[in-house]
Short mmCIF file of C-alpha atoms in Angstrom, two decimals:
data_model
loop_
_atom_site.label_atom_id
_atom_site.label_comp_id
_atom_site.label_asym_id
_atom_site.label_seq_id
_atom_site.Cartn_x
_atom_site.Cartn_y
_atom_site.Cartn_z
CA MET H 154 0.22 -0.14 0.04
CA GLU H 155 1.80 3.88 -1.58
CA GLY H 156 2.26 6.48 1.80
CA LYS H 157 0.69 10.18 1.40
CA TRP H 158 -2.67 10.43 -1.47
CA PRO H 159 -2.77 13.84 -2.99
CA TRP H 160 -5.16 15.69 -1.94
CA VAL H 161 -7.09 15.87 -5.47
CA LYS H 162 -7.35 12.12 -4.97
CA ALA H 163 -8.94 12.15 -1.55
CA ALA H 164 -11.11 14.81 -2.45
CA ILE H 165 -12.81 13.26 -4.71
CA ALA H 166 -13.21 9.74 -2.64
CA LEU H 167 -14.55 11.83 0.04
CA GLY H 168 -16.96 13.35 -1.65
CA VAL H 169 -17.20 10.14 -3.57
CA LEU H 170 -18.02 7.65 -0.38
CA ASN H 171 -20.38 11.28 0.93
CA ILE H 172 -22.90 11.38 -2.01
CA ILE H 173 -22.96 6.87 -0.97
CA ILE H 174 -23.47 7.55 2.21
CA PHE H 175 -27.08 9.94 1.76
CA PHE H 176 -28.52 6.52 0.00
CA SER H 177 -28.41 4.75 3.72
CA ALA H 178 -30.36 8.33 5.14
CA HIS H 179 -27.77 8.86 7.83
CA THR H 180 -25.28 11.45 7.49
CA LEU H 181 -21.46 12.42 7.59
CA GLY H 182 -21.08 13.13 10.86
CA THR H 183 -18.72 12.68 14.37
CA THR H 184 -20.60 15.59 17.21
CA THR H 185 -23.21 13.01 17.87
CA PHE H 186 -20.54 9.97 18.51
CA TYR H 187 -18.98 12.88 21.78
CA ALA H 188 -22.28 13.84 22.92
CA GLN H 189 -23.49 10.13 23.46
CA THR H 190 -20.12 9.19 24.15
CA THR H 191 -20.95 11.79 27.76
CA GLY H 192 -23.72 10.54 27.68
CA TYR H 193 -23.52 7.80 28.76
CA ILE H 194 -20.24 8.14 30.73
CA THR H 195 -22.79 11.38 33.35
CA SER H 196 -25.80 8.96 33.75
CA PHE H 197 -23.22 5.81 34.46
CA PHE H 198 -21.62 8.27 37.59
CA PHE H 199 -24.52 11.15 38.36
CA PRO H 200 -28.23 8.82 36.69
CA ASN H 201 -30.62 11.72 37.98
CA TRP H 202 -28.55 14.63 36.37
CA PHE H 203 -29.76 14.57 32.60
CA SER H 204 -32.44 12.87 30.99
CA GLY H 205 -31.23 10.98 28.12
CA SER H 206 -32.99 13.51 25.69
CA VAL H 207 -30.48 16.67 26.39
CA TRP H 208 -27.34 14.18 25.10
CA THR H 209 -28.54 14.55 21.36
CA GLN H 210 -30.79 17.02 21.78
CA GLY H 211 -29.77 19.33 17.87
CA THR H 212 -27.32 16.99 17.04
CA CYS H 213 -26.95 15.35 13.45
CA GLY H 214 -27.76 11.96 14.33
CA GLY H 215 -31.17 12.64 14.79
CA ASP H 216 -31.88 11.21 18.01
CA THR H 217 -34.12 11.22 20.56
CA THR H 218 -32.78 8.75 23.73
CA LEU H 219 -28.96 7.93 24.96
CA SER H 220 -27.71 5.21 22.18
CA VAL H 221 -25.32 3.84 20.85
CA GLY H 222 -26.54 4.56 17.26
CA TRP H 223 -24.92 5.76 12.89
CA GLN H 224 -22.92 7.72 14.11
CA TRP H 225 -20.87 5.94 17.34
CA LEU H 226 -20.67 2.95 15.14
CA PHE H 227 -18.93 4.66 11.81
CA VAL H 228 -16.46 6.98 14.28
CA LEU H 229 -15.97 3.43 15.98
CA GLY H 230 -14.96 1.90 11.87
CA LEU H 231 -13.39 6.66 11.96
CA PHE H 232 -11.33 5.15 14.22
CA ILE H 233 -10.17 1.39 12.78
CA GLY H 234 -10.06 3.18 9.21
CA ALA H 235 -6.93 5.91 10.75
CA LEU H 236 -6.20 2.82 12.16
CA VAL H 237 -4.92 0.43 9.43
CA ALA H 238 -4.04 3.12 7.70
CA ASN H 239 -1.65 4.18 9.94
CA ARG H 240 -0.29 0.54 9.97
CA THR H 241 -0.01 0.19 6.04
CA SER H 242 1.50 3.23 5.42
CA LYS H 243 5.11 3.01 3.43
CA PRO H 244 7.24 3.99 5.24
CA ARG H 245 6.37 3.40 8.51
CA ILE H 246 5.42 6.43 9.71
CA GLU H 247 7.31 7.04 13.94
CA LYS H 248 4.46 7.81 16.55
CA GLU H 249 5.06 10.99 18.26
CA ASN H 250 2.92 12.54 20.85
CA ILE H 251 3.77 15.65 20.77
CA PRO H 252 3.95 18.06 16.68
CA PRO H 253 7.11 18.52 16.37
CA MET H 254 5.63 21.41 15.03
CA TRP H 255 4.96 22.83 18.31
CA VAL H 256 8.46 21.64 19.34
CA GLU H 257 9.60 23.81 17.43
CA ARG H 258 7.66 26.76 18.86
CA PHE H 259 5.57 26.36 21.88
CA GLY H 260 9.37 23.86 23.53
CA ASP H 261 8.69 19.67 24.62
CA ASN H 262 7.25 20.49 27.03
CA PRO H 263 4.34 17.30 26.64
CA LYS H 264 2.27 19.27 29.62
CA LEU H 265 1.64 22.01 27.69
CA ARG H 266 0.83 20.26 24.86
CA TYR H 267 -1.40 17.86 26.63
CA THR H 268 -3.01 21.35 29.00
CA VAL H 269 -3.74 23.42 25.77
CA ALA H 270 -5.04 20.75 23.47
CA PHE H 271 -7.60 19.86 26.04
CA ILE H 272 -8.87 23.31 25.48
CA GLY H 273 -9.19 22.42 22.03
CA GLY H 274 -10.25 20.05 22.72
CA PHE H 275 -13.28 21.44 24.77
CA LEU H 276 -14.13 24.66 22.19
CA LEU H 277 -14.81 22.10 19.81
CA LEU H 278 -16.49 20.57 21.31
CA PHE H 279 -19.20 23.14 23.23
CA GLY H 280 -18.65 25.03 20.25
CA ALA H 281 -19.87 21.64 18.27
CA ARG H 282 -22.79 21.10 20.73
CA LEU H 283 -23.60 25.11 20.21
CA ALA H 284 -23.42 25.04 16.48
CA GLY H 285 -25.63 21.82 16.17
CA GLY H 286 -22.70 19.91 14.72
CA CYS H 287 -19.12 20.09 13.45
CA THR H 288 -16.05 19.79 10.55
CA SER H 289 -18.28 15.99 9.02
CA SER H 290 -21.98 17.24 9.06
CA HIS H 291 -21.19 20.95 8.82
CA VAL H 292 -18.49 22.09 6.39
CA ILE H 293 -17.91 18.45 4.49
CA SER H 294 -21.98 16.83 4.79
CA GLY H 295 -23.60 20.62 5.45
CA MET H 296 -21.56 22.47 2.10
CA SER H 297 -22.11 19.53 -0.32
CA GLN H 298 -26.62 20.51 0.25
CA MET H 299 -25.80 24.25 0.18
CA ALA H 300 -27.37 24.17 3.56
CA VAL H 301 -27.48 27.70 4.86
CA SER H 302 -25.85 26.24 8.61
CA GLY H 303 -23.35 24.49 6.65
CA ILE H 304 -21.64 27.82 5.47
CA VAL H 305 -21.57 30.17 8.43
CA PHE H 306 -20.36 27.55 10.29
CA GLY H 307 -17.97 27.60 8.06
CA MET H 308 -16.84 30.92 7.57
CA ALA H 309 -16.93 31.18 11.04
CA VAL H 310 -14.88 28.32 11.70
CA PHE H 311 -12.31 29.66 9.51
CA ALA H 312 -12.51 33.61 9.82
CA SER H 313 -12.00 31.91 13.92
CA GLY H 314 -8.80 29.84 12.92
CA ILE H 315 -7.40 31.43 10.94
CA PRO H 316 -6.00 34.29 13.36
CA THR H 317 -5.59 32.35 16.05
CA ALA H 318 -2.98 30.69 14.99
CA LEU H 319 -1.67 32.91 13.76
CA LEU H 320 -2.19 34.75 16.69
CA LEU H 321 -0.16 31.57 18.49
CA TYR H 322 2.71 31.56 15.70
CA ARG H 323 3.75 35.00 15.46
CA GLY H 324 7.71 35.95 15.13
CA GLY H 325 7.80 32.78 15.23
CA LYS H 326 9.88 30.08 12.42
CA THR H 327 7.76 30.73 9.89
CA ARG H 328 7.54 26.32 8.90
CA MET F 38 -26.62 -4.34 7.75
CA ASN F 39 -27.08 -0.85 8.76
CA SER F 40 -25.17 -0.81 11.34
CA ILE F 41 -22.28 -3.08 8.97
CA LEU F 42 -23.20 0.70 6.04
CA ALA F 43 -21.34 2.56 9.90
CA ILE F 44 -19.15 0.52 10.35
CA VAL F 45 -17.67 0.38 6.89
CA PHE F 46 -18.63 3.77 6.24
CA GLY F 47 -16.69 5.03 8.54
CA ILE F 48 -13.92 3.04 8.28
CA MET F 49 -13.23 4.31 4.50
CA PHE F 50 -13.34 7.81 6.59
CA GLY F 51 -10.93 6.85 8.53
CA PHE F 52 -9.01 5.51 5.64
CA ILE F 53 -9.69 8.99 3.02
CA LEU F 54 -8.57 11.43 6.48
CA GLN F 55 -5.41 9.13 7.06
CA ARG F 56 -4.09 8.77 3.57
CA VAL F 57 -4.33 13.25 3.08
CA GLY F 58 -3.02 13.96 6.20
CA ALA F 59 -5.78 15.57 7.88
CA LEU F 60 -4.32 13.80 10.96
CA GLU F 61 -1.37 15.51 11.30
CA TYR F 62 -0.86 18.78 13.33
CA LYS F 63 1.41 19.87 11.22
CA ASN F 64 -1.17 20.14 8.37
CA ILE F 65 -4.40 21.93 9.57
CA LEU F 66 -2.02 24.89 10.80
CA LYS F 67 -0.34 24.91 7.92
CA THR F 68 -3.47 25.59 6.41
CA LEU F 69 -4.86 27.81 9.19
CA ARG F 70 -2.39 30.14 9.07
CA LEU F 71 -2.02 29.98 5.03
CA ILE F 72 1.20 29.22 5.22
CA ASP F 73 -0.15 25.56 2.51
CA MET F 74 -4.24 25.16 2.45
CA ARG F 75 -3.48 21.07 1.62
CA ILE F 76 -6.61 20.00 3.67
CA ALA F 77 -8.73 22.92 3.32
CA LYS F 78 -8.65 22.48 -0.98
CA PHE F 79 -9.38 18.73 0.21
CA MET F 80 -12.47 19.26 2.03
CA PHE F 81 -14.22 21.59 -0.87
CA LEU F 82 -13.28 20.17 -2.75
CA SER F 83 -14.48 16.89 -2.41
CA ILE F 84 -17.94 18.90 -1.62
CA GLY F 85 -17.89 20.47 -4.63
CA VAL F 86 -17.35 16.80 -5.67
CA SER F 87 -20.57 15.84 -3.42
CA ALA F 88 -23.33 18.53 -4.79
CA LEU F 89 -22.49 17.31 -8.23
CA GLY F 90 -23.77 14.98 -6.97
CA LEU F 91 -26.41 14.87 -5.14
CA PHE F 92 -28.51 17.58 -6.49
CA PRO F 93 -29.14 15.37 -9.42
CA LEU F 94 -29.97 11.68 -6.74
CA ARG F 95 -32.14 14.50 -5.06
CA ALA F 96 -33.84 15.36 -8.12
CA MET F 97 -34.14 11.69 -9.62
CA GLY F 98 -35.59 10.74 -6.30
CA LEU F 99 -33.51 8.59 -5.10
CA ILE F 100 -31.73 10.42 -2.07
CA ARG F 101 -33.12 13.78 0.33
CA LEU F 102 -31.73 16.51 2.22
CA GLN F 103 -30.11 15.78 5.62
CA LEU F 104 -29.70 19.33 6.80
CA ILE F 105 -28.80 20.65 9.80
CA ASP F 106 -31.12 24.07 11.40
CA PHE F 107 -29.31 26.35 10.51
CA ASN F 108 -29.47 29.01 13.91
CA LEU F 109 -28.64 32.76 13.76
CA VAL F 110 -26.65 32.60 17.01
CA GLY F 111 -25.41 28.90 17.74
CA THR F 112 -24.81 27.95 14.55
CA LEU F 113 -22.33 31.75 14.26
CA ILE F 114 -20.58 31.83 18.39
CA GLY F 115 -20.85 28.02 18.14
CA GLY F 116 -18.51 27.93 14.76
CA LEU F 117 -16.35 31.16 16.35
CA ILE F 118 -15.59 29.01 19.20
CA PHE F 119 -15.23 26.58 17.11
CA GLY F 120 -11.91 27.71 15.21
CA VAL F 121 -10.82 28.80 18.62
CA GLY F 122 -10.10 25.08 19.52
CA PHE F 123 -9.46 23.92 15.73
CA ALA F 124 -5.76 26.07 15.86
CA LEU F 125 -5.38 25.21 19.69
CA SER F 126 -5.81 21.21 19.55
CA GLY F 127 -5.06 20.82 15.38
CA TYR F 128 -7.12 18.71 15.13
CA CYS F 129 -11.55 17.83 14.71
CA PRO F 130 -13.94 16.14 16.01
CA GLY F 131 -14.00 13.45 14.22
CA THR F 132 -10.09 13.87 13.18
CA SER F 133 -9.16 13.84 16.61
CA ILE F 134 -10.46 10.20 17.05
CA GLY F 135 -8.11 8.70 14.07
CA ALA F 136 -5.06 10.61 15.05
CA TRP F 137 -5.59 9.10 18.75
CA ALA F 138 -5.55 5.40 16.80
CA GLU F 139 -3.09 6.47 15.26
CA GLY F 140 -1.09 6.28 19.06
CA LYS F 141 -0.96 10.19 18.69
CA LYS F 142 -1.19 10.97 22.80
CA ASP F 143 -2.31 14.19 22.65
CA ALA F 144 -5.02 13.44 20.01
CA GLY F 145 -6.07 12.21 23.10
CA PHE F 146 -6.99 14.99 24.91
CA VAL F 147 -8.82 16.70 22.87
CA ILE F 148 -11.13 14.03 23.04
CA LEU F 149 -10.76 13.70 27.14
CA GLY F 150 -11.42 17.95 26.35
CA GLY F 151 -14.18 17.66 23.97
CA ILE F 152 -16.53 14.74 26.17
CA PHE F 153 -15.97 17.85 28.73
CA GLY F 154 -16.64 20.38 26.37
CA VAL F 155 -20.27 18.58 25.85
CA LEU F 156 -20.87 18.25 29.23
CA GLY F 157 -20.34 22.14 29.54
CA PHE F 158 -22.70 22.25 27.00
CA THR F 159 -25.33 20.05 28.14
CA ILE F 160 -24.82 21.88 32.55
CA VAL F 161 -25.00 25.96 30.10
CA GLN F 162 -27.83 24.29 27.15
CA GLY F 163 -31.42 24.55 30.39
CA SER F 164 -30.46 28.26 30.70
CA ILE F 165 -29.79 29.40 27.29
CA GLY F 166 -32.10 26.73 25.34
CA GLY F 167 -34.90 28.30 25.21
CA THR F 168 -33.32 32.56 24.46
CA LEU F 169 -31.44 30.60 22.19
CA GLU F 170 -34.34 29.06 20.19
CA LYS F 171 -35.56 32.21 19.16
CA PHE F 172 -32.93 32.44 16.84
CA ASN F 173 -33.82 29.00 14.97
CA TYR F 174 -34.51 29.31 10.85
CA GLY F 175 -34.90 25.85 10.43
CA ARG F 176 -33.15 23.76 7.56
CA MET F 177 -32.25 26.58 5.19
CA MET F 178 -30.66 26.60 2.10
CA LEU F 179 -29.39 28.00 -0.99
CA GLY F 180 -31.84 26.93 -3.01
CA ASP F 181 -34.95 28.96 -0.27
CA PHE F 182 -33.20 32.95 -1.26
CA PHE F 183 -32.81 32.14 -5.55
CA ALA F 184 -35.76 31.93 -8.24
CA LEU F 185 -33.61 29.86 -10.40
CA ASN F 186 -33.90 25.69 -10.73
CA ASP F 187 -31.92 24.07 -6.93
CA LEU F 188 -29.50 21.67 -9.93
CA VAL F 189 -28.48 24.49 -11.59
CA LEU F 190 -27.78 26.55 -9.29
CA ALA F 191 -25.99 23.18 -7.35
CA ALA F 192 -23.71 23.10 -10.13
CA VAL F 193 -23.01 26.98 -9.84
CA TYR F 194 -22.35 26.64 -6.42
CA ALA F 195 -20.04 23.01 -6.93
CA ILE F 196 -18.00 24.90 -9.93
CA ALA F 197 -18.09 28.94 -8.25
CA ILE F 198 -16.07 25.65 -4.95
CA ILE F 199 -13.76 24.26 -7.72
CA LEU F 200 -12.44 26.83 -9.86
CA ILE F 201 -11.99 28.80 -6.64
CA VAL F 202 -10.07 25.29 -5.19
CA TYR F 203 -8.04 25.59 -8.74
CA ALA F 204 -7.44 29.09 -8.39
CA VAL F 205 -6.14 28.81 -4.53
CA GLU F 206 -3.87 26.12 -6.23
CA LYS F 207 -2.68 27.79 -8.79
CA ILE F 208 -1.39 30.82 -6.21
CA GLU F 209 0.22 28.82 -4.74
CA VAL F 210 2.61 27.21 -7.26
CA ASN F 211 3.45 29.79 -8.60
CA LEU F 212 4.29 31.18 -5.29
CA LYS F 213 6.97 28.63 -5.08
CA GLN F 214 7.96 29.40 -8.35
CA LYS F 215 9.32 32.15 -6.82
CA LYS F 216 10.43 31.96 -4.18
CA SER F 217 12.95 28.48 -5.40
CA GLN F 218 14.32 31.37 -8.04
CA GLY F 219 14.70 32.96 -4.59
CA ILE F 220 12.00 36.11 -5.87
CA ASP F 221 10.89 38.03 -2.67
CA CYS F 222 6.99 38.53 -2.58
#
């Protein structure tokens, strides 16, 4: 198996996959997975804190009760697919816990990287739940349907993501 | 059957994301720092390709659109918060799962943060949910604003996106050439 795909080839593959998924009356999306997983964990420790329906309300999965549904299994597949792709890559991919680009700019203290990664993850999913979707469901799936929500979400992500990234690396090496 | 399909589609999605390099922090940050737009070109070309296929299939009655509600405040503010998280983490909710599968430890912390992010939202949802609902415009798509056939509109939309991707590619190639020739730009 070969290593990296050209972006055009990968884009066509994803475009076709996105279309095929519509035949199953489901959509590409990952926010629902997080909502379901968090719902299960929370209700395991605090069974009476929230009712089961609040977790997936307003997500692209559209489920009204807490369940391991289509979207959860889709993300399980994503995990397997990425693992297979990683293991079949040639040359073999070196495992990295902290990205080299980060190390160059902020040093190799793992605590700093993991803390920022945690905060980033918090904001990602807080934002995705507020918006009702993420990069997969709003941008890839939504924008391909000319959805207003997808177009606004996509523009908002880059409108804040680009300045944040530029600020983070301001004054650092360009590459 | 449907469950098996979900896993199979997921595997294909994860495989593509890994192969194009979307599971790598550096590629996301290079796109957001406008250094190398590889991931953005990949995303937007796939959107163009999908749109070209989806709307004819819809006109034939083979598929239905699966739109997400447009909430003026929720979608916009949510997207802005998401973008900051995107730049800080270097992953999105989907790619962090794939990167974690590859053994990247920082992606695991993104997922953990994400679980708390959902919890955080659910905690405030009770108090902001009602106000937020006032800004919900429901399932809207561009076809609702233009007196054009959806098929024609989709073709124009898809071609416009593909042309923008092509233009970005051209600009990048030009810049690279100038750099290799030692011309300051």
